[in-house]
Every structure is written in C-alpha cells, then in structure tokens.
GROMACS .gro file of N, CA and C in nm:
model
  186
    1MET      N    1  -8.788  -5.511   0.621
    1MET     CA    2  -8.861  -5.594   0.521
    1MET      C    3  -8.991  -5.628   0.587
    2LYS      N    4  -9.101  -5.600   0.517
    2LYS     CA    5  -9.232  -5.619   0.556
    2LYS      C    6  -9.271  -5.773   0.488
    3GLY      N    7  -9.374  -5.839   0.551
    3GLY     CA    8  -9.421  -5.964   0.503
    3GLY      C    9  -9.338  -6.079   0.565
    4ARG      N   10  -9.366  -6.196   0.499
    4ARG     CA   11  -9.307  -6.324   0.550
    4ARG      C   12  -9.231  -6.380   0.436
    5LYS      N   13  -9.144  -6.450   0.473
    5LYS     CA   14  -9.054  -6.522   0.352
    5LYS      C   15  -9.009  -6.662   0.438
    6LYS      N   16  -9.017  -6.753   0.343
    6LYS     CA   17  -8.967  -6.890   0.389
    6LYS      C   18  -8.815  -6.865   0.416
    7LEU      N   19  -8.766  -6.958   0.518
    7LEU     CA   20  -8.636  -6.943   0.553
    7LEU      C   21  -8.542  -6.992   0.433
    8LYS      N   22  -8.590  -7.101   0.376
    8LYS     CA   23  -8.512  -7.150   0.251
    8LYS      C   24  -8.497  -7.026   0.152
    9ASN      N   25  -8.599  -6.955   0.115
    9ASN     CA   26  -8.594  -6.851   0.026
    9ASN      C   27  -8.499  -6.745   0.064
   10PHE      N   28  -8.516  -6.713   0.203
   10PHE     CA   29  -8.435  -6.611   0.244
   10PHE      C   30  -8.278  -6.641   0.231
   11PHE      N   31  -8.249  -6.759   0.271
   11PHE     CA   32  -8.110  -6.807   0.247
   11PHE      C   33  -8.061  -6.795   0.090
   12ILE      N   34  -8.154  -6.866   0.009
   12ILE     CA   35  -8.125  -6.835  -0.127
   12ILE      C   36  -8.108  -6.697  -0.188
   13ASP      N   37  -8.206  -6.612  -0.132
   13ASP     CA   38  -8.177  -6.456  -0.176
   13ASP      C   39  -8.047  -6.416  -0.143
   14LEU      N   40  -8.001  -6.457  -0.022
   14LEU     CA   41  -7.858  -6.401   0.019
   14LEU      C   42  -7.752  -6.492  -0.030
   15LYS      N   43  -7.779  -6.570  -0.111
   15LYS     CA   44  -7.687  -6.682  -0.169
   15LYS      C   45  -7.599  -6.740  -0.067
   16ILE      N   46  -7.661  -6.785   0.030
   16ILE     CA   47  -7.581  -6.864   0.137
   16ILE      C   48  -7.582  -7.013   0.091
   17PRO      N   49  -7.464  -7.079   0.068
   17PRO     CA   50  -7.452  -7.207   0.024
   17PRO      C   51  -7.534  -7.321   0.124
   18ARG      N   52  -7.609  -7.405   0.067
   18ARG     CA   53  -7.692  -7.516   0.138
   18ARG      C   54  -7.595  -7.562   0.270
   19ALA      N   55  -7.469  -7.584   0.231
   19ALA     CA   56  -7.400  -7.657   0.341
   19ALA      C   57  -7.361  -7.549   0.448
   20GLU      N   58  -7.380  -7.433   0.436
   20GLU     CA   59  -7.344  -7.325   0.555
   20GLU      C   60  -7.486  -7.303   0.627
   21ARG      N   61  -7.596  -7.324   0.552
   21ARG     CA   62  -7.739  -7.290   0.627
   21ARG      C   63  -7.741  -7.354   0.758
   22LEU      N   64  -7.694  -7.473   0.765
   22LEU     CA   65  -7.719  -7.567   0.897
   22LEU      C   66  -7.643  -7.526   1.003
   23LYS      N   67  -7.543  -7.432   0.982
   23LYS     CA   68  -7.457  -7.370   1.076
   23LYS      C   69  -7.496  -7.255   1.135
   24ILE      N   70  -7.605  -7.179   1.073
   24ILE     CA   71  -7.651  -7.054   1.115
   24ILE      C   72  -7.772  -7.077   1.219
   25PRO      N   73  -7.727  -7.028   1.360
   25PRO     CA   74  -7.821  -7.044   1.459
   25PRO      C   75  -7.950  -6.960   1.427
   26LEU      N   76  -8.064  -7.025   1.486
   26LEU     CA   77  -8.193  -6.951   1.484
   26LEU      C   78  -8.246  -6.930   1.609
   27VAL      N   79  -8.306  -6.820   1.654
   27VAL     CA   80  -8.363  -6.801   1.785
   27VAL      C   81  -8.505  -6.802   1.742
   28ILE      N   82  -8.582  -6.903   1.825
   28ILE     CA   83  -8.724  -6.924   1.791
   28ILE      C   84  -8.805  -6.898   1.909
   29SER      N   85  -8.919  -6.843   1.891
   29SER     CA   86  -9.030  -6.823   1.999
   29SER      C   87  -9.150  -6.878   1.944
   30GLY      N   88  -9.196  -6.994   2.012
   30GLY     CA   89  -9.313  -7.059   1.969
   30GLY      C   90  -9.285  -7.123   1.825
   31ASN      N   91  -9.362  -7.085   1.737
   31ASN     CA   92  -9.353  -7.124   1.584
   31ASN      C   93  -9.286  -7.007   1.507
   32ASP      N   94  -9.252  -6.896   1.575
   32ASP     CA   95  -9.187  -6.780   1.501
   32ASP      C   96  -9.043  -6.786   1.507
   33ILE      N   97  -8.970  -6.750   1.395
   33ILE     CA   98  -8.822  -6.730   1.405
   33ILE      C   99  -8.802  -6.580   1.434
   34CYS      N  100  -8.731  -6.559   1.558
   34CYS     CA  101  -8.737  -6.417   1.599
   34CYS      C  102  -8.605  -6.354   1.525
   35TRP      N  103  -8.492  -6.432   1.513
   35TRP     CA  104  -8.374  -6.399   1.472
   35TRP      C  105  -8.308  -6.491   1.407
   36VAL      N  106  -8.266  -6.479   1.262
   36VAL     CA  107  -8.140  -6.551   1.196
   36VAL      C  108  -8.005  -6.496   1.234
   37ALA      N  109  -7.950  -6.540   1.332
   37ALA     CA  110  -7.832  -6.487   1.399
   37ALA      C  111  -7.725  -6.434   1.302
   38GLY      N  112  -7.693  -6.317   1.310
   38GLY     CA  113  -7.606  -6.246   1.242
   38GLY      C  114  -7.661  -6.193   1.099
   39LEU      N  115  -7.778  -6.220   1.082
   39LEU     CA  116  -7.833  -6.184   0.929
   39LEU      C  117  -7.951  -6.089   0.943
   40ARG      N  118  -8.060  -6.123   1.021
   40ARG     CA  119  -8.183  -6.050   1.016
   40ARG      C  120  -8.266  -6.094   1.140
   41ILE      N  121  -8.331  -5.963   1.204
   41ILE     CA  122  -8.418  -5.986   1.316
   41ILE      C  123  -8.563  -5.971   1.269
   42ASP      N  124  -8.665  -6.041   1.320
   42ASP     CA  125  -8.796  -6.019   1.269
   42ASP      C  126  -8.852  -5.895   1.319
   43GLU      N  127  -8.891  -5.805   1.257
   43GLU     CA  128  -8.965  -5.666   1.293
   43GLU      C  129  -9.048  -5.682   1.416
   44ARG      N  130  -9.118  -5.789   1.438
   44ARG     CA  131  -9.196  -5.804   1.553
   44ARG      C  132  -9.116  -5.818   1.683
   45PHE      N  133  -8.995  -5.859   1.690
   45PHE     CA  134  -8.907  -5.883   1.793
   45PHE      C  135  -8.806  -5.775   1.822
   46LYS      N  136  -8.813  -5.672   1.747
   46LYS     CA  137  -8.716  -5.559   1.757
   46LYS      C  138  -8.745  -5.472   1.882
   47ILE      N  139  -8.638  -5.437   1.951
   47ILE     CA  140  -8.646  -5.362   2.075
   47ILE      C  141  -8.690  -5.193   2.025
   48LEU      N  142  -8.779  -5.163   2.088
   48LEU     CA  143  -8.829  -5.019   2.060
   48LEU      C  144  -8.836  -4.938   2.185
   49PRO      N  145  -8.833  -4.814   2.191
   49PRO     CA  146  -8.838  -4.724   2.305
   49PRO      C  147  -8.952  -4.786   2.402
   50ASP      N  148  -9.063  -4.821   2.381
   50ASP     CA  149  -9.165  -4.860   2.463
   50ASP      C  150  -9.163  -5.012   2.520
   51THR      N  151  -9.054  -5.078   2.462
   51THR     CA  152  -9.035  -5.226   2.509
   51THR      C  153  -9.017  -5.236   2.648
   52GLY      N  154  -9.086  -5.325   2.698
   52GLY     CA  155  -9.062  -5.380   2.847
   52GLY      C  156  -8.936  -5.462   2.861
   53LYS      N  157  -8.979  -5.579   2.892
   53LYS     CA  158  -8.869  -5.690   2.924
   53LYS      C  159  -8.793  -5.722   2.806
   54THR      N  160  -8.660  -5.748   2.827
   54THR     CA  161  -8.580  -5.808   2.718
   54THR      C  162  -8.505  -5.913   2.757
   55LEU      N  163  -8.453  -5.983   2.657
   55LEU     CA  164  -8.352  -6.083   2.674
   55LEU      C  165  -8.228  -6.065   2.598
   56LYS      N  166  -8.105  -6.051   2.650
   56LYS     CA  167  -7.991  -6.035   2.576
   56LYS      C  168  -7.932  -6.160   2.549
   57LEU      N  169  -7.921  -6.176   2.421
   57LEU     CA  170  -7.844  -6.294   2.366
   57LEU      C  171  -7.708  -6.256   2.304
   58ARG      N  172  -7.612  -6.322   2.329
   58ARG     CA  173  -7.483  -6.287   2.242
   58ARG      C  174  -7.432  -6.409   2.184
   59LEU      N  175  -7.406  -6.375   2.036
   59LEU     CA  176  -7.346  -6.487   1.943
   59LEU      C  177  -7.190  -6.487   1.949
   60MET      N  178  -7.147  -6.618   1.981
   60MET     CA  179  -6.997  -6.641   1.987
   60MET      C  180  -6.942  -6.745   1.899
   61ARG      N  181  -6.855  -6.736   1.848
   61ARG     CA  182  -6.798  -6.843   1.741
   61ARG      C  183  -6.712  -6.932   1.856
   62LEU      N  184  -6.717  -7.070   1.843
   62LEU     CA  185  -6.631  -7.148   1.931
   62LEU      C  186  -6.529  -7.223   1.838
   0.00000   0.00000   0.00000
C-alpha cells in the first residue's frame, strides 16, 4: 500500500471492532507507526537486501 492512512481508518477498513483496537500492539519510531503488530508493516521500515542494522521483535500472546 502506498501513501498514508489514519490508524482509525485502517482499523475500520479491516473491520476490527473498536473494543479490539486497544489490544493491538503498535511499534513506533519517533512519530511514525512502523508496525501494526500482526497486521501491516510500514513500507519505509521493511527489511530489504541492502538493509544494514535491524531489530528483531517477536509478538507473543500472554
């Protein structure tokens, strides 16, 4: 997906109930949302062949 979308509209488009939205973790860098955990990663933060340093995150249910 290209461009930007408000998080609220992203959740609405995916038909995620309002009560569930607060349970979805977000990974943030500065003012940017890098990853809506389990749903979508921002194109600017994807790992590419020429990517240098990375941070590995693992999402686990408790």
